[in-house]
Structure formats: C-alpha cells, structure tokens
Amino acid sequence: MSTGNFIPDRLERMRMVMAGHIDRGELPGLVWAVSRGGETHIEAVGTLALNGSAPMQRDSIFRIASLTKPVTAVAAMILVEESRLRLDEPVDKWLPELADRKVLKAIDGPLTETVPASRPITLRDLLTLRFGLGAIMVYPFQYPLQHAMQEAGIAPSADLFRGTPDDYMKRIGSLPLAHQPGEGWLYHTGLDVAGVLVARAAGQPLSAFMQERIFGPLGMKDTGFHCPVEKVDRLPTAYSRDFQTGKLGVYDEAGGGLFATPATFEAGGGGLVSTAEDYLAFQKMLLGKGRLGGERILSRASVELMTTDQLTDDQKASGRMFFNGNSGWGLGMSVALKRDNLWQVPGRFGWDGGYGTSAYADPENDLAGILLSQRLMDSPQAPAHYIDFWTSAYQAMS
C-alpha cells in the first residue's frame, strides 16, 4: 500500500515493464525494491532457473558481485574511525606484499622496464581504485601486464580468485604497477586488496568482521560470502549470454556451485551474496548518514567523504566507459555529478554488479533502489532491464 511517496498506478506500470523482460525471455527472473520516506516495495517475477518451476521470491539470495565494494569500503572506514587504519598512511605494515613497488615505464611496456614507486600505497589509493593495478580496458588483451595478471589468476573477471588471501597478495605483489600510486584509475582490484587489509588489521576473517560490525547490527540475515546449504534453494542459477548465439547458458549452479560452500578468498571487490531486503538496510544506513534506527555504523563525516567524488578529470578519462561524463568515484562507489537522465541526480551514489545487480541511493529524493537478476552483464554499458528499472523507479515517485 502506498503512503504517498510513490504513485500506485505508476508502481503498477513499473511492475508491468519489469515483468515484460521475463515474458520476452530476456532473463529467467528478477527481484527489485524501491524505498522512500519509510515506504518500501519489493517485488519478484519469473523463476529461479530457465525452464524451471520454482518461482523467484522476495527473499531470493543473489550473487551481488560489485555491490560488495561499498560494503568493503564501509568496513574499512569503521577501522579508520577507530584509528586502527588511516586513509593516508602506507599499508605496508598490514600488506608487506605491496611495499617497495616497481612501476611500469609504460602501461603497455615489458614487465622488466620499470621505475621505483614514488611513494607507498595507502588505504585511500585502494578505496579510490588508484593504487596501480586493476582492469585495463583493452580487449582482447594486448599488454604484457594484462597477460601476466591473467596468468596469475588475478585479472578482474566474473571468476573470483579461489586461493587464500595470502596467496592472492603474493601474486599481486609479484607484478609491477601500471601507474604510480594515486595517479591513474583502474577498476576493481583495489577493493579486493582492501578486503584483505581489513581482515588483517581487524585480526579476523573479513566475513566475521562484516557480520559483527555491519550485517548483524543492520539485520542483514542473508548476506555473506557464500549461501549456506539450508538456504541454497533460494539461490537462483546464474547465466551468461553466448555472444554468437545470443542464448543464455549456465554460468553457476545453485547447489554445488561456486557460492554453495564457504569462500577461501572472501573477495571484498565482488564476493557477497545478499537479498533485496538486506541490501536495502545497508543503503538506508548510508542515506541515514551512517545510522539506521538505533544503530550507528559510521559517522556522518565518513559517509559524506565516501559519497564525494575523489577523482580528477584525467583520472575519469582513463575510465570513461564507467563514468560516461556524468559521474565520478568516491570511496568504494560511484557518485553522480551531472543530471543527464531521469535517475542521474547529482549526489546519487552506489554501483552495479557484473552478475546482474544494480543498487543506488539518492539523498535528494530519499530514495533507495535495488535490482537483482541472475544474468551476467555483457559490458560496462547498462542492459535494458537496468535502464527500465531506474526509469520506472523515478517515474513512480510522487
């Protein structure tokens, strides 16, 4: 029932638009949620699997991929507020694998042609994705560093690293940086490294720290780095599209799949599973400037810093396909800077996930929204169901 924050017949239009993607066979199922002014609507359509009979439910558990990044940034800022970490101090104490880095003379050059790093890597570098390693958006791979990351098993992709955190950091530390610390912007890898940093500084697994300091206090009962066996019947099958045939093929099964057992590497850049209701609680905490109900997770100052653009124009240019000339990057998440679409409101923050998820919060309109699907993204460009979801969310506001 609407209480004035949304227009009922426009919410129905939203339901019809989103259900249309299922009816046309574009993907098996969807769960979406919008929340504004204390009024929340969560809906589910479709099925957990292609040609399956089990319906998608409001509490279905999804692989949220890069929606993990803001959560890891919050975990890091908790430690900053407690003075256990500092944004601009070297991380060498906790991540000795990153000490005394070498930097490529040219990003496309041989791995042997390097210069010393001009300064140590900091937590700010990791959270802003400016520490020197990440996704180099040249395809097919052409640069020696791209091939080296792939051979080491640490190239950003939908396939999460399966070794231990120590092994991951050993591989990261074996490679030169693509640019000097703090200079360029390269997607993804900094948040995986930040997850290892949080775990080491906290003296406990990342999952345990997040459960104790974020998930438990916020009531996020179905969020973690794997889906427990007793809940696996709520985990949809994940699909990817074959570029030649256009058909969907299984990427990850539910039972016995990649997320059905505890993760050896708890990936701070993309390893969580969650539900619409759980992630809405996280978004509402950020909209509340670090507070949800009686629980304060972060200070107002920390949330304001996290949701403020940290990049220069030159740094945005290196990630043009991510920023589209209308947004920047704060600490662990995107920040809208220019209104050039219905939903692109300056100050809106959040991110998208490569397994088929999208979640943003808009302080100006007190709006939080999340879209959960089980179809992997094909490119950094938003698929049609993302665009239709956000268009529908904004047209439904009263």
Short mmCIF file of C-alpha atoms in Angstrom, two decimals:
data_model
loop_
_atom_site.label_atom_id
_atom_site.label_comp_id
_atom_site.label_asym_id
_atom_site.label_seq_id
_atom_site.Cartn_x
_atom_site.Cartn_y
_atom_site.Cartn_z
CA MET A 1 0.00 0.00 0.00
CA SER A 2 1.33 3.42 -0.95
CA THR A 3 1.53 6.09 1.74
CA GLY A 4 2.24 8.98 -0.59
CA ASN A 5 5.87 8.51 -1.51
CA PHE A 6 5.03 6.60 -4.69
CA ILE A 7 2.10 6.78 -7.12
CA PRO A 8 0.20 3.44 -7.06
CA ASP A 9 -0.68 3.23 -10.75
CA ARG A 10 2.91 4.09 -11.67
CA LEU A 11 4.18 1.33 -9.39
CA GLU A 12 1.90 -0.98 -11.36
CA ARG A 13 3.38 0.36 -14.59
CA MET A 14 6.81 -0.44 -13.14
CA ARG A 15 5.73 -4.00 -12.40
CA MET A 16 4.44 -4.48 -15.94
CA VAL A 17 7.60 -3.05 -17.52
CA MET A 18 9.90 -5.24 -15.45
CA ALA A 19 7.75 -8.36 -15.94
CA GLY A 20 7.96 -7.72 -19.68
CA HIS A 21 11.65 -8.61 -19.64
CA ILE A 22 10.73 -12.03 -18.25
CA ASP A 23 7.82 -12.50 -20.67
CA ARG A 24 10.15 -11.83 -23.62
CA GLY A 25 12.61 -14.45 -22.40
CA GLU A 26 15.44 -11.98 -21.80
CA LEU A 27 16.22 -13.46 -18.38
CA PRO A 28 14.61 -16.01 -16.05
CA GLY A 29 13.71 -13.83 -13.07
CA LEU A 30 14.04 -10.54 -11.25
CA VAL A 31 13.68 -9.09 -7.78
CA TRP A 32 13.56 -5.36 -7.29
CA ALA A 33 12.89 -2.95 -4.46
CA VAL A 34 12.34 0.76 -4.02
CA SER A 35 12.17 2.58 -0.71
CA ARG A 36 11.36 6.21 0.01
CA GLY A 37 10.28 8.04 3.13
CA GLY A 38 9.72 4.83 5.06
CA GLU A 39 7.62 3.28 2.29
CA THR A 40 9.14 0.14 0.72
CA HIS A 41 8.02 -2.02 -2.18
CA ILE A 42 9.72 -5.33 -3.00
CA GLU A 43 8.58 -7.44 -5.95
CA ALA A 44 9.67 -10.68 -7.60
CA VAL A 45 8.84 -12.09 -11.03
CA GLY A 46 9.93 -15.11 -13.03
CA THR A 47 11.71 -18.24 -11.88
CA LEU A 48 14.93 -19.25 -10.17
CA ALA A 49 16.10 -21.07 -13.30
CA LEU A 50 15.40 -21.17 -17.02
CA ASN A 51 12.52 -23.55 -17.75
CA GLY A 52 12.21 -24.10 -14.02
CA SER A 53 9.05 -24.16 -11.92
CA ALA A 54 10.38 -22.71 -8.64
CA PRO A 55 9.28 -19.06 -8.59
CA MET A 56 11.56 -16.16 -7.78
CA GLN A 57 10.78 -14.88 -4.28
CA ARG A 58 11.19 -11.55 -2.49
CA ASP A 59 13.84 -13.19 -0.29
CA SER A 60 15.77 -14.92 -3.08
CA ILE A 61 19.51 -14.73 -2.49
CA PHE A 62 21.65 -13.26 -5.28
CA ARG A 63 25.35 -13.08 -6.06
CA ILE A 64 25.67 -9.30 -5.81
CA ALA A 65 29.19 -9.04 -7.30
CA SER A 66 30.48 -5.45 -7.18
CA LEU A 67 27.71 -4.28 -4.87
CA THR A 68 30.20 -5.77 -2.40
CA LYS A 69 32.54 -2.81 -2.98
CA PRO A 70 30.61 -0.21 -0.92
CA VAL A 71 30.30 -2.75 1.92
CA THR A 72 34.07 -3.28 1.98
CA ALA A 73 34.61 0.48 1.94
CA VAL A 74 32.30 0.84 4.96
CA ALA A 75 34.25 -1.89 6.77
CA ALA A 76 37.49 -0.04 6.07
CA MET A 77 36.07 3.27 7.28
CA ILE A 78 34.95 1.65 10.54
CA LEU A 79 38.62 0.86 11.19
CA VAL A 80 39.62 4.39 10.15
CA GLU A 81 37.18 5.85 12.67
CA GLU A 82 38.71 3.66 15.36
CA SER A 83 42.21 4.82 14.34
CA ARG A 84 43.20 1.24 13.56
CA LEU A 85 43.76 2.29 9.94
CA ARG A 86 44.45 5.71 8.45
CA LEU A 87 43.47 6.78 4.96
CA ASP A 88 46.81 8.29 4.01
CA GLU A 89 49.32 6.12 5.84
CA PRO A 90 51.23 3.38 3.99
CA VAL A 91 49.55 -0.02 4.14
CA ASP A 92 52.93 -1.77 4.24
CA LYS A 93 52.51 -2.75 7.91
CA TRP A 94 49.48 -4.89 7.06
CA LEU A 95 50.25 -5.63 3.41
CA PRO A 96 54.03 -6.08 3.17
CA GLU A 97 53.49 -7.57 -0.29
CA LEU A 98 52.80 -4.02 -1.50
CA ALA A 99 55.98 -2.46 -0.08
CA ASP A 100 58.71 -1.12 -2.39
CA ARG A 101 56.65 -1.37 -5.56
CA LYS A 102 58.00 -1.10 -9.07
CA VAL A 103 56.01 0.78 -11.72
CA LEU A 104 55.97 0.17 -15.46
CA LYS A 105 57.60 2.89 -17.53
CA ALA A 106 54.70 2.48 -19.95
CA ILE A 107 51.41 0.68 -19.29
CA ASP A 108 51.85 -1.34 -22.48
CA GLY A 109 55.54 -1.97 -21.94
CA PRO A 110 57.55 -5.05 -20.92
CA LEU A 111 57.29 -6.10 -17.28
CA THR A 112 61.03 -5.65 -16.91
CA GLU A 113 61.03 -1.94 -17.79
CA THR A 114 60.12 -0.29 -14.50
CA VAL A 115 60.93 2.57 -12.18
CA PRO A 116 60.57 2.71 -8.37
CA ALA A 117 57.23 3.80 -6.96
CA SER A 118 57.26 7.47 -5.99
CA ARG A 119 55.57 6.74 -2.65
CA PRO A 120 53.94 3.90 -0.69
CA ILE A 121 50.39 2.72 -1.35
CA THR A 122 47.68 3.95 1.05
CA LEU A 123 44.17 2.87 2.01
CA ARG A 124 42.81 5.89 0.12
CA ASP A 125 44.54 4.57 -3.01
CA LEU A 126 42.80 1.20 -2.59
CA LEU A 127 39.31 2.59 -1.95
CA THR A 128 39.53 5.05 -4.85
CA LEU A 129 40.98 2.35 -7.16
CA ARG A 130 44.12 4.41 -7.78
CA PHE A 131 46.73 2.09 -6.29
CA GLY A 132 48.13 0.88 -9.60
CA LEU A 133 46.52 -2.43 -10.59
CA GLY A 134 43.12 -3.33 -11.98
CA ALA A 135 41.14 -3.83 -15.14
CA ILE A 136 42.94 -2.38 -18.16
CA MET A 137 40.10 -1.88 -20.63
CA VAL A 138 41.85 -3.03 -23.80
CA TYR A 139 40.32 -6.14 -25.42
CA PRO A 140 41.41 -8.63 -26.47
CA PHE A 141 44.35 -8.47 -24.07
CA GLN A 142 47.36 -6.84 -25.70
CA TYR A 143 49.60 -5.60 -22.89
CA PRO A 144 52.13 -7.79 -21.06
CA LEU A 145 50.65 -6.73 -17.71
CA GLN A 146 47.19 -7.86 -18.77
CA HIS A 147 48.52 -11.28 -19.72
CA ALA A 148 50.56 -11.51 -16.51
CA MET A 149 47.50 -10.77 -14.34
CA GLN A 150 45.51 -13.37 -16.25
CA GLU A 151 48.23 -15.99 -15.88
CA ALA A 152 48.44 -15.25 -12.15
CA GLY A 153 44.66 -15.72 -11.82
CA ILE A 154 44.07 -12.18 -10.57
CA ALA A 155 42.74 -10.45 -13.69
CA PRO A 156 39.37 -8.85 -12.84
CA SER A 157 36.59 -11.08 -14.15
CA ALA A 158 33.40 -12.85 -13.11
CA ASP A 159 35.58 -15.75 -11.95
CA LEU A 160 36.57 -14.93 -8.38
CA PHE A 161 40.01 -15.88 -7.07
CA ARG A 162 39.86 -19.26 -5.35
CA GLY A 163 43.11 -19.35 -3.38
CA THR A 164 43.89 -17.95 0.05
CA PRO A 165 44.19 -14.22 0.85
CA ASP A 166 47.94 -14.70 1.42
CA ASP A 167 48.30 -16.36 -1.97
CA TYR A 168 46.31 -13.57 -3.60
CA MET A 169 48.55 -10.90 -2.09
CA LYS A 170 51.68 -12.83 -3.07
CA ARG A 171 50.51 -12.78 -6.69
CA ILE A 172 49.57 -9.11 -6.54
CA GLY A 173 52.98 -8.30 -5.07
CA SER A 174 54.79 -10.20 -7.81
CA LEU A 175 53.69 -7.75 -10.51
CA PRO A 176 54.72 -4.19 -11.28
CA LEU A 177 52.12 -1.44 -11.04
CA ALA A 178 50.58 0.04 -14.17
CA HIS A 179 50.96 3.58 -12.82
CA GLN A 180 52.31 5.44 -9.82
CA PRO A 181 50.24 5.13 -6.61
CA GLY A 182 47.44 7.69 -6.56
CA GLU A 183 47.74 8.69 -10.20
CA GLY A 184 45.58 6.55 -12.52
CA TRP A 185 42.20 4.83 -12.05
CA LEU A 186 41.88 1.11 -12.75
CA TYR A 187 38.70 -0.74 -11.89
CA HIS A 188 38.11 -3.42 -9.27
CA THR A 189 41.36 -4.81 -7.83
CA GLY A 190 41.85 -2.17 -5.12
CA LEU A 191 38.70 -3.30 -3.30
CA ASP A 192 39.79 -6.96 -3.27
CA VAL A 193 43.08 -5.81 -1.74
CA ALA A 194 41.21 -3.56 0.71
CA GLY A 195 39.25 -6.61 1.87
CA VAL A 196 42.50 -8.38 2.76
CA LEU A 197 43.71 -5.24 4.53
CA VAL A 198 40.54 -5.01 6.64
CA ALA A 199 40.82 -8.67 7.65
CA ARG A 200 44.47 -8.37 8.65
CA ALA A 201 44.01 -5.10 10.53
CA ALA A 202 40.92 -6.43 12.33
CA GLY A 203 42.62 -9.72 13.18
CA GLN A 204 39.69 -11.80 11.91
CA PRO A 205 38.23 -13.00 8.61
CA LEU A 206 36.54 -10.32 6.54
CA SER A 207 33.24 -12.21 6.83
CA ALA A 208 33.44 -12.24 10.63
CA PHE A 209 34.24 -8.54 10.82
CA MET A 210 31.40 -7.62 8.45
CA GLN A 211 28.96 -9.84 10.35
CA GLU A 212 29.91 -8.30 13.68
CA ARG A 213 30.08 -4.67 12.63
CA ILE A 214 27.67 -4.36 9.66
CA PHE A 215 25.40 -7.32 8.91
CA GLY A 216 24.40 -8.15 12.49
CA PRO A 217 23.63 -4.58 13.58
CA LEU A 218 21.66 -3.88 10.37
CA GLY A 219 19.70 -7.14 10.47
CA MET A 220 21.21 -8.38 7.19
CA LYS A 221 20.49 -12.00 7.98
CA ASP A 222 21.04 -13.45 4.49
CA THR A 223 24.25 -11.62 3.50
CA GLY A 224 27.66 -13.28 3.43
CA PHE A 225 30.42 -14.71 1.25
CA HIS A 226 28.51 -17.90 0.48
CA CYS A 227 24.99 -19.28 0.56
CA PRO A 228 24.57 -21.83 3.40
CA VAL A 229 23.24 -25.24 2.43
CA GLU A 230 19.95 -24.65 4.24
CA LYS A 231 19.33 -21.56 2.07
CA VAL A 232 20.65 -22.77 -1.28
CA ASP A 233 17.12 -23.41 -2.54
CA ARG A 234 16.72 -19.61 -2.53
CA LEU A 235 19.80 -19.04 -4.73
CA PRO A 236 18.96 -18.67 -8.45
CA THR A 237 21.02 -20.31 -11.16
CA ALA A 238 23.32 -17.71 -12.78
CA TYR A 239 23.54 -17.35 -16.56
CA SER A 240 25.77 -15.70 -19.11
CA ARG A 241 24.91 -14.92 -22.73
CA ASP A 242 26.65 -16.58 -25.65
CA PHE A 243 27.78 -13.73 -27.90
CA GLN A 244 27.46 -15.85 -31.06
CA THR A 245 24.04 -17.41 -30.48
CA GLY A 246 22.56 -14.83 -28.10
CA LYS A 247 21.31 -17.67 -25.90
CA LEU A 248 21.75 -17.91 -22.14
CA GLY A 249 23.97 -20.65 -20.77
CA VAL A 250 24.57 -21.72 -17.18
CA TYR A 251 27.42 -19.83 -15.53
CA ASP A 252 26.93 -21.08 -11.97
CA GLU A 253 24.52 -23.58 -10.49
CA ALA A 254 22.94 -23.04 -7.10
CA GLY A 255 23.52 -26.35 -5.34
CA GLY A 256 27.14 -27.39 -5.69
CA GLY A 257 28.08 -24.12 -7.38
CA LEU A 258 30.74 -21.52 -6.68
CA PHE A 259 28.79 -19.90 -3.83
CA ALA A 260 27.46 -23.05 -2.17
CA THR A 261 30.48 -23.53 0.10
CA PRO A 262 32.48 -21.11 2.28
CA ALA A 263 34.88 -18.99 0.25
CA THR A 264 38.61 -19.49 0.73
CA PHE A 265 39.14 -15.95 -0.59
CA GLU A 266 36.49 -13.55 0.70
CA ALA A 267 36.57 -11.08 -2.16
CA GLY A 268 36.00 -7.52 -0.98
CA GLY A 269 35.53 -6.46 -4.58
CA GLY A 270 32.73 -8.83 -5.53
CA GLY A 271 32.20 -11.90 -3.33
CA LEU A 272 28.98 -11.31 -1.36
CA VAL A 273 25.52 -12.77 -1.71
CA SER A 274 22.51 -10.87 -0.39
CA THR A 275 18.79 -10.18 -0.71
CA ALA A 276 16.82 -7.10 -1.68
CA GLU A 277 15.69 -6.53 1.91
CA ASP A 278 19.19 -6.94 3.33
CA TYR A 279 20.85 -4.59 0.87
CA LEU A 280 18.11 -2.02 1.32
CA ALA A 281 19.05 -1.91 5.02
CA PHE A 282 22.64 -1.15 4.02
CA GLN A 283 21.50 1.57 1.60
CA LYS A 284 19.21 3.13 4.20
CA MET A 285 22.10 3.25 6.64
CA LEU A 286 24.11 5.26 4.12
CA LEU A 287 21.11 7.52 3.37
CA GLY A 288 20.88 7.99 7.15
CA LYS A 289 24.47 9.28 7.16
CA GLY A 290 25.74 6.14 8.85
CA ARG A 291 22.74 5.37 11.02
CA LEU A 292 19.75 3.04 10.73
CA GLY A 293 17.24 3.10 13.57
CA GLY A 294 19.20 2.88 16.80
CA GLU A 295 22.35 1.52 15.15
CA ARG A 296 25.14 3.83 14.10
CA ILE A 297 27.64 2.10 11.81
CA LEU A 298 29.63 5.14 10.65
CA SER A 299 29.80 8.84 11.38
CA ARG A 300 28.09 11.39 9.17
CA ALA A 301 31.53 12.69 8.19
CA SER A 302 32.66 9.29 6.92
CA VAL A 303 29.57 8.76 4.76
CA GLU A 304 29.88 12.27 3.31
CA LEU A 305 33.52 11.57 2.43
CA MET A 306 32.69 8.21 0.88
CA THR A 307 29.99 9.73 -1.32
CA THR A 308 32.13 12.66 -2.54
CA ASP A 309 33.95 12.37 -5.88
CA GLN A 310 37.67 11.77 -5.33
CA LEU A 311 38.88 11.72 -8.94
CA THR A 312 40.45 14.31 -11.22
CA ASP A 313 39.20 14.80 -14.77
CA ASP A 314 42.29 13.00 -16.11
CA GLN A 315 41.60 10.00 -13.87
CA LYS A 316 37.99 9.85 -15.03
CA ALA A 317 39.23 9.88 -18.63
CA SER A 318 41.05 6.59 -18.03
CA GLY A 319 37.72 5.01 -17.02
CA ARG A 320 35.50 6.82 -19.49
CA MET A 321 33.21 3.85 -20.13
CA PHE A 322 32.49 3.65 -16.39
CA PHE A 323 31.82 7.35 -15.83
CA ASN A 324 30.06 8.41 -19.04
CA GLY A 325 30.89 12.07 -18.43
CA ASN A 326 28.30 12.32 -15.66
CA SER A 327 29.79 10.64 -12.60
CA GLY A 328 32.90 10.10 -10.51
CA TRP A 329 34.15 7.76 -7.79
CA GLY A 330 34.19 8.23 -4.03
CA LEU A 331 35.40 5.59 -1.58
CA GLY A 332 34.19 2.24 -2.89
CA MET A 333 31.33 3.55 -5.03
CA SER A 334 30.21 5.74 -7.91
CA VAL A 335 28.89 9.26 -7.32
CA ALA A 336 26.62 11.11 -9.79
CA LEU A 337 27.83 14.59 -10.75
CA LYS A 338 25.58 15.75 -13.59
CA ARG A 339 21.90 15.22 -14.34
CA ASP A 340 21.54 13.92 -17.88
CA ASN A 341 18.88 11.26 -17.31
CA LEU A 342 15.79 10.67 -15.17
CA TRP A 343 17.75 8.88 -12.50
CA GLN A 344 21.12 10.62 -12.72
CA VAL A 345 20.64 13.03 -9.82
CA PRO A 346 23.82 14.78 -8.53
CA GLY A 347 24.80 13.19 -5.24
CA ARG A 348 23.24 9.82 -6.05
CA PHE A 349 25.65 7.03 -5.10
CA GLY A 350 26.00 3.28 -5.48
CA TRP A 351 27.17 0.82 -8.10
CA ASP A 352 26.34 -2.06 -10.43
CA GLY A 353 27.38 -5.70 -10.17
CA GLY A 354 28.61 -7.88 -13.00
CA TYR A 355 26.41 -10.83 -12.03
CA GLY A 356 23.34 -8.72 -12.84
CA THR A 357 22.73 -6.32 -9.96
CA SER A 358 22.29 -2.56 -9.54
CA ALA A 359 21.86 -0.53 -6.33
CA TYR A 360 21.89 3.23 -5.80
CA ALA A 361 20.71 5.67 -3.16
CA ASP A 362 19.59 9.24 -3.86
CA PRO A 363 19.80 11.61 -0.85
CA GLU A 364 17.93 14.44 -2.60
CA ASN A 365 14.85 12.25 -3.06
CA ASP A 366 15.42 9.98 -0.03
CA LEU A 367 15.24 7.09 -2.48
CA ALA A 368 16.97 3.71 -2.33
CA GLY A 369 16.57 1.16 -5.09
CA ILE A 370 18.00 -2.24 -5.92
CA LEU A 371 17.59 -4.56 -8.90
CA LEU A 372 18.69 -8.18 -8.61
CA SER A 373 18.95 -10.55 -11.57
CA GLN A 374 20.87 -13.72 -12.38
CA ARG A 375 22.11 -12.76 -15.84
CA LEU A 376 25.71 -11.60 -16.05
CA MET A 377 26.38 -8.19 -17.62
CA ASP A 378 27.83 -8.27 -21.13
CA SER A 379 29.68 -4.93 -20.91
CA PRO A 380 30.06 -1.85 -18.68
CA GLN A 381 27.06 -0.38 -20.52
CA ALA A 382 23.80 -0.87 -18.61
CA PRO A 383 21.47 -3.52 -20.08
CA ALA A 384 17.87 -2.64 -20.93
CA HIS A 385 16.37 -4.01 -17.72
CA TYR A 386 18.68 -1.78 -15.64
CA ILE A 387 17.61 1.29 -17.62
CA ASP A 388 13.94 0.36 -17.39
CA PHE A 389 14.18 -0.26 -13.65
CA TRP A 390 15.69 3.11 -12.86
CA THR A 391 13.39 4.91 -15.29
CA SER A 392 10.43 3.20 -13.62
CA ALA A 393 11.65 3.97 -10.11
CA TYR A 394 11.89 7.70 -10.80
CA GLN A 395 8.62 7.96 -12.73
CA ALA A 396 6.84 6.29 -9.81
CA MET A 397 7.83 8.89 -7.20
CA SER A 398 5.04 11.19 -6.08
#
